[in-house]
CSV table of C-alpha atoms in Angstrom, one decimal:
chain,number,residue,atom,x,y,z
A,266,MET,CA,134.4,122.5,68.3
A,267,THR,CA,133.9,124.7,65.3
A,268,SER,CA,130.0,125.6,65.4
A,269,HIS,CA,127.9,125.0,62.4
A,270,LEU,CA,124.3,126.0,61.4
A,271,ARG,CA,122.3,122.9,60.4
A,272,PRO,CA,120.2,122.6,57.3
A,273,ALA,CA,116.4,122.4,57.5
A,274,PRO,CA,115.1,120.0,60.1
A,275,ASN,CA,115.1,116.3,59.2
A,276,GLN,CA,112.6,114.1,61.6
A,277,ASP,CA,114.8,110.8,61.0
A,278,ARG,CA,117.8,112.5,61.8
A,279,PHE,CA,116.5,114.2,64.7
A,280,ALA,CA,114.9,111.0,66.2
A,281,ALA,CA,118.4,109.2,65.4
A,282,GLU,CA,120.2,111.8,67.5
A,283,THR,CA,117.5,112.3,70.4
A,284,GLU,CA,115.3,109.3,71.1
A,285,ARG,CA,118.2,107.3,73.0
A,286,PHE,CA,118.1,110.0,75.6
A,287,ARG,CA,114.2,109.6,76.2
A,288,ARG,CA,114.3,107.3,79.1
A,289,GLU,CA,116.9,109.2,81.3
A,290,LEU,CA,115.3,112.5,80.4
A,291,LEU,CA,112.1,110.9,81.7
A,292,ALA,CA,113.8,109.9,84.9
A,293,HIS,CA,115.3,113.6,85.3
A,294,CYS,CA,111.8,115.2,84.9
A,295,TYR,CA,110.6,112.7,87.5
A,296,ARG,CA,113.1,113.5,89.9
A,297,MET,CA,112.4,117.4,89.3
A,298,VAL,CA,108.5,117.0,89.8
A,299,GLY,CA,107.7,113.8,91.7
A,300,SER,CA,104.9,112.6,89.3
A,301,ALA,CA,105.5,110.1,86.4
A,302,HIS,CA,102.6,111.3,84.7
A,303,ASP,CA,103.8,115.0,84.9
A,304,ALA,CA,107.2,113.8,83.9
A,305,GLU,CA,105.7,112.1,80.9
A,306,ASP,CA,104.1,115.0,79.8
A,307,LEU,CA,107.1,117.3,80.4
A,308,VAL,CA,109.4,114.9,78.1
A,309,GLN,CA,106.9,115.4,75.4
A,310,GLU,CA,107.2,119.1,75.8
A,311,THR,CA,110.9,118.9,75.6
A,312,TYR,CA,110.8,117.0,72.6
A,313,LEU,CA,108.5,119.4,71.1
A,314,ARG,CA,110.7,122.3,71.9
A,315,ALA,CA,113.9,120.4,70.8
A,316,TRP,CA,112.2,119.8,67.4
A,317,ARG,CA,111.4,123.2,66.9
A,318,SER,CA,114.7,124.5,67.6
A,319,TYR,CA,116.7,121.8,66.1
A,320,ALA,CA,117.6,123.4,62.9
A,321,GLY,CA,119.5,126.3,64.9
A,322,PHE,CA,121.3,123.7,67.1
A,323,GLU,CA,124.9,124.8,66.5
A,324,GLY,CA,126.8,121.9,68.2
A,325,ARG,CA,128.6,124.3,70.6
A,326,SER,CA,127.7,121.4,73.4
A,327,SER,CA,126.6,117.9,73.3
A,328,ILE,CA,123.2,117.0,72.0
A,329,ARG,CA,122.6,115.5,75.5
A,330,SER,CA,123.4,118.5,77.2
A,331,TRP,CA,121.3,120.5,74.8
A,332,LEU,CA,118.4,118.2,75.4
A,333,TYR,CA,119.0,118.5,79.2
A,334,ARG,CA,119.1,122.2,79.1
A,335,ILE,CA,115.6,122.2,77.4
A,336,ALA,CA,114.0,119.5,79.9
A,337,THR,CA,115.4,121.3,82.9
A,338,ASN,CA,114.0,124.8,81.9
A,339,VAL,CA,110.7,123.2,81.0
A,340,CYS,CA,110.7,121.4,84.6
A,341,LEU,CA,111.3,124.8,86.2
A,342,THR,CA,108.6,126.6,84.1
A,343,ALA,CA,106.0,123.9,85.1
A,344,LEU,CA,107.1,123.9,88.8
A,345,ARG,CA,106.3,127.8,89.2
A,346,SER,CA,102.6,127.0,89.0
A,347,ARG,CA,102.5,123.8,91.0
A,348,ARG,CA,102.5,122.8,94.7
A,349,VAL,CA,105.4,120.4,96.1
A,350,ARG,CA,104.4,116.8,96.1
A,351,VAL,CA,105.0,115.2,99.3
A,352,LEU,CA,104.3,111.7,101.0
A,353,PRO,CA,102.4,112.0,104.3
A,354,SER,CA,105.6,111.9,106.2
A,355,GLY,CA,106.5,115.2,104.5
A,356,LEU,CA,103.3,116.9,106.2
A,357,ALA,CA,104.2,115.9,109.8
A,358,GLY,CA,105.4,113.4,112.5
A,359,PRO,CA,104.2,109.9,113.0
A,360,TYR,CA,100.8,109.7,114.4
A,361,ASP,CA,100.6,109.0,118.2
A,362,GLY,CA,97.2,110.1,119.1
A,363,PRO,CA,94.1,108.2,120.1
A,364,ASP,CA,93.4,105.0,118.4
A,365,ARG,CA,91.2,105.7,115.3
A,366,PRO,CA,91.3,104.9,111.6
A,367,PRO,CA,94.0,107.0,109.4
A,368,SER,CA,92.6,110.4,108.3
A,369,PRO,CA,92.3,111.3,104.6
A,370,ALA,CA,93.3,114.7,103.6
A,371,ALA,CA,90.6,116.6,101.9
A,372,PRO,CA,90.4,116.2,98.1
A,373,GLY,CA,92.9,118.5,96.5
A,374,GLU,CA,94.3,119.5,99.9
A,375,VAL,CA,97.6,117.9,99.2
A,376,SER,CA,99.6,117.1,96.0
A,377,TRP,CA,101.0,113.4,96.4
A,378,LEU,CA,104.2,112.2,95.1
A,379,GLU,CA,103.8,109.4,92.8
A,380,PRO,CA,105.6,106.3,92.0
A,381,LEU,CA,107.8,105.5,89.1
A,382,PRO,CA,107.6,102.1,87.2
A,383,ASP,CA,111.0,100.5,86.8
A,384,GLY,CA,109.9,99.5,83.2
A,385,TRP,CA,109.6,103.3,82.2
A,386,ILE,CA,113.3,103.9,82.7
A,387,PHE,CA,115.3,100.4,82.9
A,388,PRO,CA,115.2,98.4,79.9
A,389,ALA,CA,115.3,94.8,80.1
A,390,ASP,CA,118.5,94.7,78.3
A,391,ASP,CA,120.3,97.4,80.2
A,392,ASP,CA,123.9,96.5,81.7
A,393,PRO,CA,123.0,95.4,85.5
A,394,ALA,CA,125.6,97.3,86.9
A,395,VAL,CA,124.7,100.7,85.3
A,396,VAL,CA,121.0,99.9,86.4
A,397,VAL,CA,121.9,99.4,90.1
A,398,VAL,CA,123.7,102.9,89.8
A,399,ALA,CA,120.7,104.4,88.1
A,400,ARG,CA,118.0,103.1,90.5
A,401,GLU,CA,119.7,104.6,93.5
A,402,SER,CA,118.9,108.0,92.0
A,403,VAL,CA,115.2,107.3,91.9
A,404,ARG,CA,114.7,105.7,95.5
A,405,LEU,CA,111.6,107.1,96.8
A,406,ALA,CA,113.0,108.3,99.9
A,407,LEU,CA,115.6,110.4,97.7
A,408,ILE,CA,112.7,111.9,95.3
A,409,ALA,CA,110.6,112.8,98.3
A,410,SER,CA,113.6,114.7,99.9
A,411,LEU,CA,114.4,116.3,96.4
A,412,GLN,CA,110.7,118.0,96.5
A,413,HIS,CA,111.5,119.9,99.5
A,414,LEU,CA,114.4,121.8,97.8
A,415,PRO,CA,113.7,125.1,96.0
A,416,ALA,CA,113.4,124.1,92.4
A,417,ARG,CA,116.7,125.8,91.1
A,418,GLN,CA,118.7,124.0,93.8
A,419,ARG,CA,116.9,120.7,93.2
A,420,ALA,CA,117.9,121.4,89.4
A,421,ILE,CA,121.6,122.0,90.5
A,422,LEU,CA,122.0,119.0,92.9
A,423,ILE,CA,120.5,116.6,90.3
A,424,LEU,CA,122.6,118.0,87.3
A,425,ARG,CA,125.7,117.9,89.4
A,426,GLU,CA,125.6,115.0,91.7
A,427,VAL,CA,123.0,112.6,89.8
A,428,LEU,CA,123.9,113.2,86.2
A,429,ALA,CA,127.7,114.3,86.8
A,430,PHE,CA,127.4,117.4,84.8
A,431,SER,CA,130.2,119.8,85.7
A,432,ALA,CA,129.9,123.2,87.3
A,433,ALA,CA,130.4,124.9,84.1
A,434,GLU,CA,128.0,122.5,82.3
A,435,THR,CA,125.2,123.1,84.9
A,436,ALA,CA,125.9,126.8,84.7
A,437,GLU,CA,125.3,126.8,81.1
A,438,ILE,CA,122.4,124.4,81.2
A,439,LEU,CA,120.7,126.9,83.9
A,440,GLU,CA,121.8,130.0,82.3
A,441,THR,CA,123.7,131.1,85.6
A,442,THR,CA,127.3,131.3,86.7
A,443,THR,CA,129.4,128.5,88.2
A,444,ALA,CA,129.7,130.7,91.6
A,445,ALA,CA,125.6,130.4,91.9
A,446,VAL,CA,126.0,126.7,90.9
A,447,LYS,CA,128.7,125.9,93.7
A,448,SER,CA,126.6,127.9,96.3
A,449,GLY,CA,123.4,126.2,95.2
A,450,LEU,CA,124.8,123.1,95.5
A,451,GLN,CA,126.2,123.7,99.1
A,452,ARG,CA,122.9,124.7,100.3
A,453,ALA,CA,120.9,122.0,98.5
A,454,ARG,CA,123.3,119.3,100.2
A,455,ALA,CA,122.8,121.3,103.8
A,456,ARG,CA,119.1,121.0,103.2
A,457,LEU,CA,119.2,117.4,102.5
A,458,ASP,CA,121.2,116.8,105.4
A,459,GLU,CA,118.5,118.4,107.6
A,460,LEU,CA,115.7,116.2,106.3
A,461,GLY,CA,117.3,113.1,107.8
A,462,PRO,CA,119.8,110.4,107.5
A,463,GLN,CA,120.0,108.1,104.5
A,464,PRO,CA,118.1,104.8,104.9
A,465,ALA,CA,120.2,101.5,105.3
A,466,GLU,CA,121.6,100.0,102.3
A,467,LEU,CA,118.6,98.7,100.2
A,468,LEU,CA,118.5,95.4,98.5
A,469,GLU,CA,117.6,95.3,94.5
A,470,PRO,CA,114.5,94.1,93.6
A,471,ALA,CA,116.0,91.2,92.0
A,472,ASP,CA,117.8,89.9,95.3
A,473,PRO,CA,116.4,86.8,96.4
A,474,ARG,CA,116.2,88.1,99.9
A,475,ALA,CA,114.1,91.1,98.6
A,476,ARG,CA,111.7,88.8,96.8
A,477,ALA,CA,111.2,86.7,99.7
A,478,LEU,CA,110.3,89.8,102.0
A,479,LEU,CA,107.9,91.1,99.2
A,480,ASP,CA,106.4,87.7,98.8
A,481,GLY,CA,105.9,87.6,102.7
A,482,TYR,CA,104.3,91.0,102.8
A,483,ILE,CA,102.0,89.9,99.9
A,484,ALA,CA,101.0,86.9,101.8
A,485,ALA,CA,100.5,88.9,105.0
A,486,PHE,CA,97.7,90.7,102.9
A,487,GLU,CA,96.1,88.1,101.0
A,488,GLN,CA,95.8,85.5,104.0
A,489,SER,CA,95.0,88.6,106.3
A,490,ASP,CA,97.9,87.4,108.6
A,491,ALA,CA,99.4,89.9,110.8
A,492,THR,CA,101.8,87.1,112.1
A,493,LEU,CA,103.4,87.4,108.7
A,494,LEU,CA,104.0,91.1,108.9
A,495,GLU,CA,105.6,90.5,112.2
A,496,GLN,CA,108.1,88.2,110.4
A,497,VAL,CA,108.8,90.8,107.6
A,498,LEU,CA,108.8,94.0,109.0
A,499,ARG,CA,111.9,95.4,111.1
A,500,ALA,CA,111.2,97.0,114.3
A,501,ASP,CA,111.7,100.5,113.2
A,502,ALA,CA,109.4,100.1,110.0
A,503,THR,CA,107.3,103.0,108.9
A,504,LEU,CA,104.0,102.7,107.1
A,505,GLU,CA,102.4,105.6,105.1
A,506,ALA,CA,99.8,105.7,102.4
A,507,THR,CA,98.2,108.2,100.4
A,508,PRO,CA,95.7,110.1,100.7
A,509,PHE,CA,95.8,109.5,104.4
A,510,ARG,CA,97.9,112.3,106.3
A,511,ASP,CA,98.5,110.1,109.1
A,512,TRP,CA,101.4,107.5,109.2
A,513,GLN,CA,103.0,105.2,111.7
A,514,ALA,CA,106.5,104.6,112.9
A,515,GLY,CA,107.5,101.3,114.7
A,516,ARG,CA,106.6,97.8,113.8
A,517,THR,CA,104.0,97.4,116.6
A,518,MET,CA,102.0,100.4,115.5
A,519,CYS,CA,102.2,99.5,111.8
A,520,ILE,CA,100.9,96.0,112.4
A,521,HIS,CA,98.2,97.3,114.8
A,522,VAL,CA,96.7,99.9,112.1
A,523,LEU,CA,97.1,97.3,109.5
A,524,ASN,CA,95.3,94.5,111.5
A,525,GLU,CA,92.4,96.9,113.0
A,526,TYR,CA,91.6,98.9,109.8
A,527,VAL,CA,93.0,97.4,106.8
A,528,LEU,CA,93.6,93.5,106.3
A,529,GLY,CA,90.0,92.5,106.6
A,530,ALA,CA,89.3,88.8,105.8
A,531,PRO,CA,91.5,86.3,103.8
A,532,GLY,CA,90.8,86.8,100.1
A,533,ASP,CA,89.9,90.8,100.4
A,534,TRP,CA,93.3,91.6,98.7
A,535,ARG,CA,95.5,90.5,95.9
A,536,MET,CA,98.9,91.8,95.1
A,537,LEU,CA,100.9,91.3,92.1
A,538,ALA,CA,104.7,91.6,92.4
A,539,THR,CA,106.6,94.4,90.4
A,540,SER,CA,109.2,97.1,90.8
A,541,ALA,CA,109.1,100.9,91.2
A,542,ASN,CA,111.7,103.4,92.0
A,543,GLY,CA,114.3,100.7,92.0
A,544,GLN,CA,112.5,99.1,94.7
A,545,PRO,CA,110.3,95.9,95.1
A,546,ALA,CA,106.6,96.9,94.7
A,547,ALA,CA,103.1,95.3,94.3
A,548,VAL,CA,100.0,96.4,92.4
A,549,VAL,CA,97.0,95.9,94.7
A,550,TYR,CA,93.5,95.0,94.2
A,551,GLN,CA,90.8,95.1,96.6
A,552,ARG,CA,87.6,92.7,96.5
A,553,ASP,CA,84.4,95.0,96.2
A,554,ALA,CA,81.0,94.4,97.3
A,555,ASP,CA,80.2,92.4,94.2
A,556,GLY,CA,83.1,90.0,94.8
A,557,ARG,CA,85.3,91.5,92.0
A,558,LEU,CA,89.0,92.3,92.5
A,559,ARG,CA,89.2,96.0,91.5
A,560,ALA,CA,92.4,98.0,91.0
A,561,TYR,CA,93.4,99.7,94.4
A,562,GLY,CA,96.8,101.1,94.0
A,563,VAL,CA,100.5,100.5,94.3
A,564,VAL,CA,102.8,99.6,97.5
A,565,VAL,CA,106.5,100.3,97.1
A,566,LEU,CA,108.7,98.7,99.8
A,567,GLU,CA,112.1,99.7,101.1
A,568,VAL,CA,113.8,96.5,102.0
A,569,THR,CA,117.2,95.7,103.6
A,570,ALA,CA,118.8,92.5,104.6
A,571,THR,CA,117.1,92.6,107.9
A,572,GLY,CA,113.6,93.2,106.7
A,573,VAL,CA,111.1,95.9,105.5
A,574,THR,CA,112.0,99.2,106.8
A,575,SER,CA,109.1,101.0,104.9
A,576,ALA,CA,106.1,100.4,103.1
A,577,VAL,CA,104.4,103.2,101.2
A,578,ALA,CA,101.1,102.8,99.8
A,579,PHE,CA,99.7,104.8,96.9
A,580,HIS,CA,95.7,104.6,96.9
A,581,HIS,CA,94.8,108.1,95.5
A,582,SER,CA,94.7,106.8,91.7
A,583,THR,CA,93.5,103.8,90.1
A,584,LEU,CA,95.3,105.2,86.8
A,585,LEU,CA,98.7,104.0,88.7
A,586,THR,CA,97.6,100.4,88.0
A,587,THR,CA,97.4,100.8,84.3
A,588,THR,CA,100.5,102.9,84.6
A,589,PHE,CA,102.4,99.8,85.8
A,590,GLY,CA,100.7,97.9,83.0
A,591,PHE,CA,98.2,95.8,84.9
A,592,PRO,CA,94.2,95.7,84.4
A,593,ASP,CA,91.5,97.6,86.3
A,594,THR,CA,90.1,94.3,87.4
A,595,LEU,CA,91.5,90.9,88.1
A,596,ALA,CA,89.9,87.4,87.7
A,597,ASP,CA,90.2,85.1,90.5
């Protein structure tokens, strides 16, 4: 392709050429940093830098590749000064000590992974087949595993295996060599293999079986009924919740902790169904001392045809509720 220097920037032309990539760039930044709010800020920075250099874009690569080059480098710069975001299962093995309430981390001690609302990256009118493939790339377990890779290896793996850029295109985006890309990809794959097996095939949030299991999980909390949990959780289910360091493995332990320290009385909890990270989820409200239902967080389920294999609750920020488009308080 013959390169050409563009005339003075035009805002309408810039928007027409770049805005259609905003959602996928948001997903890319989220995979890199593990935070929906940070990803949103990084996409804003990406578009600001792109606008500033738009007049000098010579068309040697596609506009999409050019944007990914900017976004990836914005993320890599940001990650230099940030701690790795994790889930409780990324800190240590499941808790098997004496019976006690889960132990929270000290404020600021851990940077927690955040869920991503499906509505941010999956438009309602998208091709369902395309959405199914895209959801697999933002599954919570994958995002958590990616955070354990060195930042450049993370970028290489995402660019090559999620976004399907060639080794040459990835090298250009990262300003390195194809040999370095191939070596980095090999090391990233090996590290992911060390982090554990991939989960069983997950159901889509719209699958009736997934919705039935989500409804059962919600009913268990709203009715304070541990028997319902027995019906929806698989024997090998895990339970974790930020900002608590402890997490549980096995249905028996999960139900014990929830029944003893969480469920409370019928009516203490309300949950509203949603979806996050391509998985069934619910926005959580807890009744306070004044009897009001106040935002408490978000729970994301990993659901298979044989039951719920994982429940991850994010309690560390009520901002999550508004992020998902729900109010701070809920009327009875």
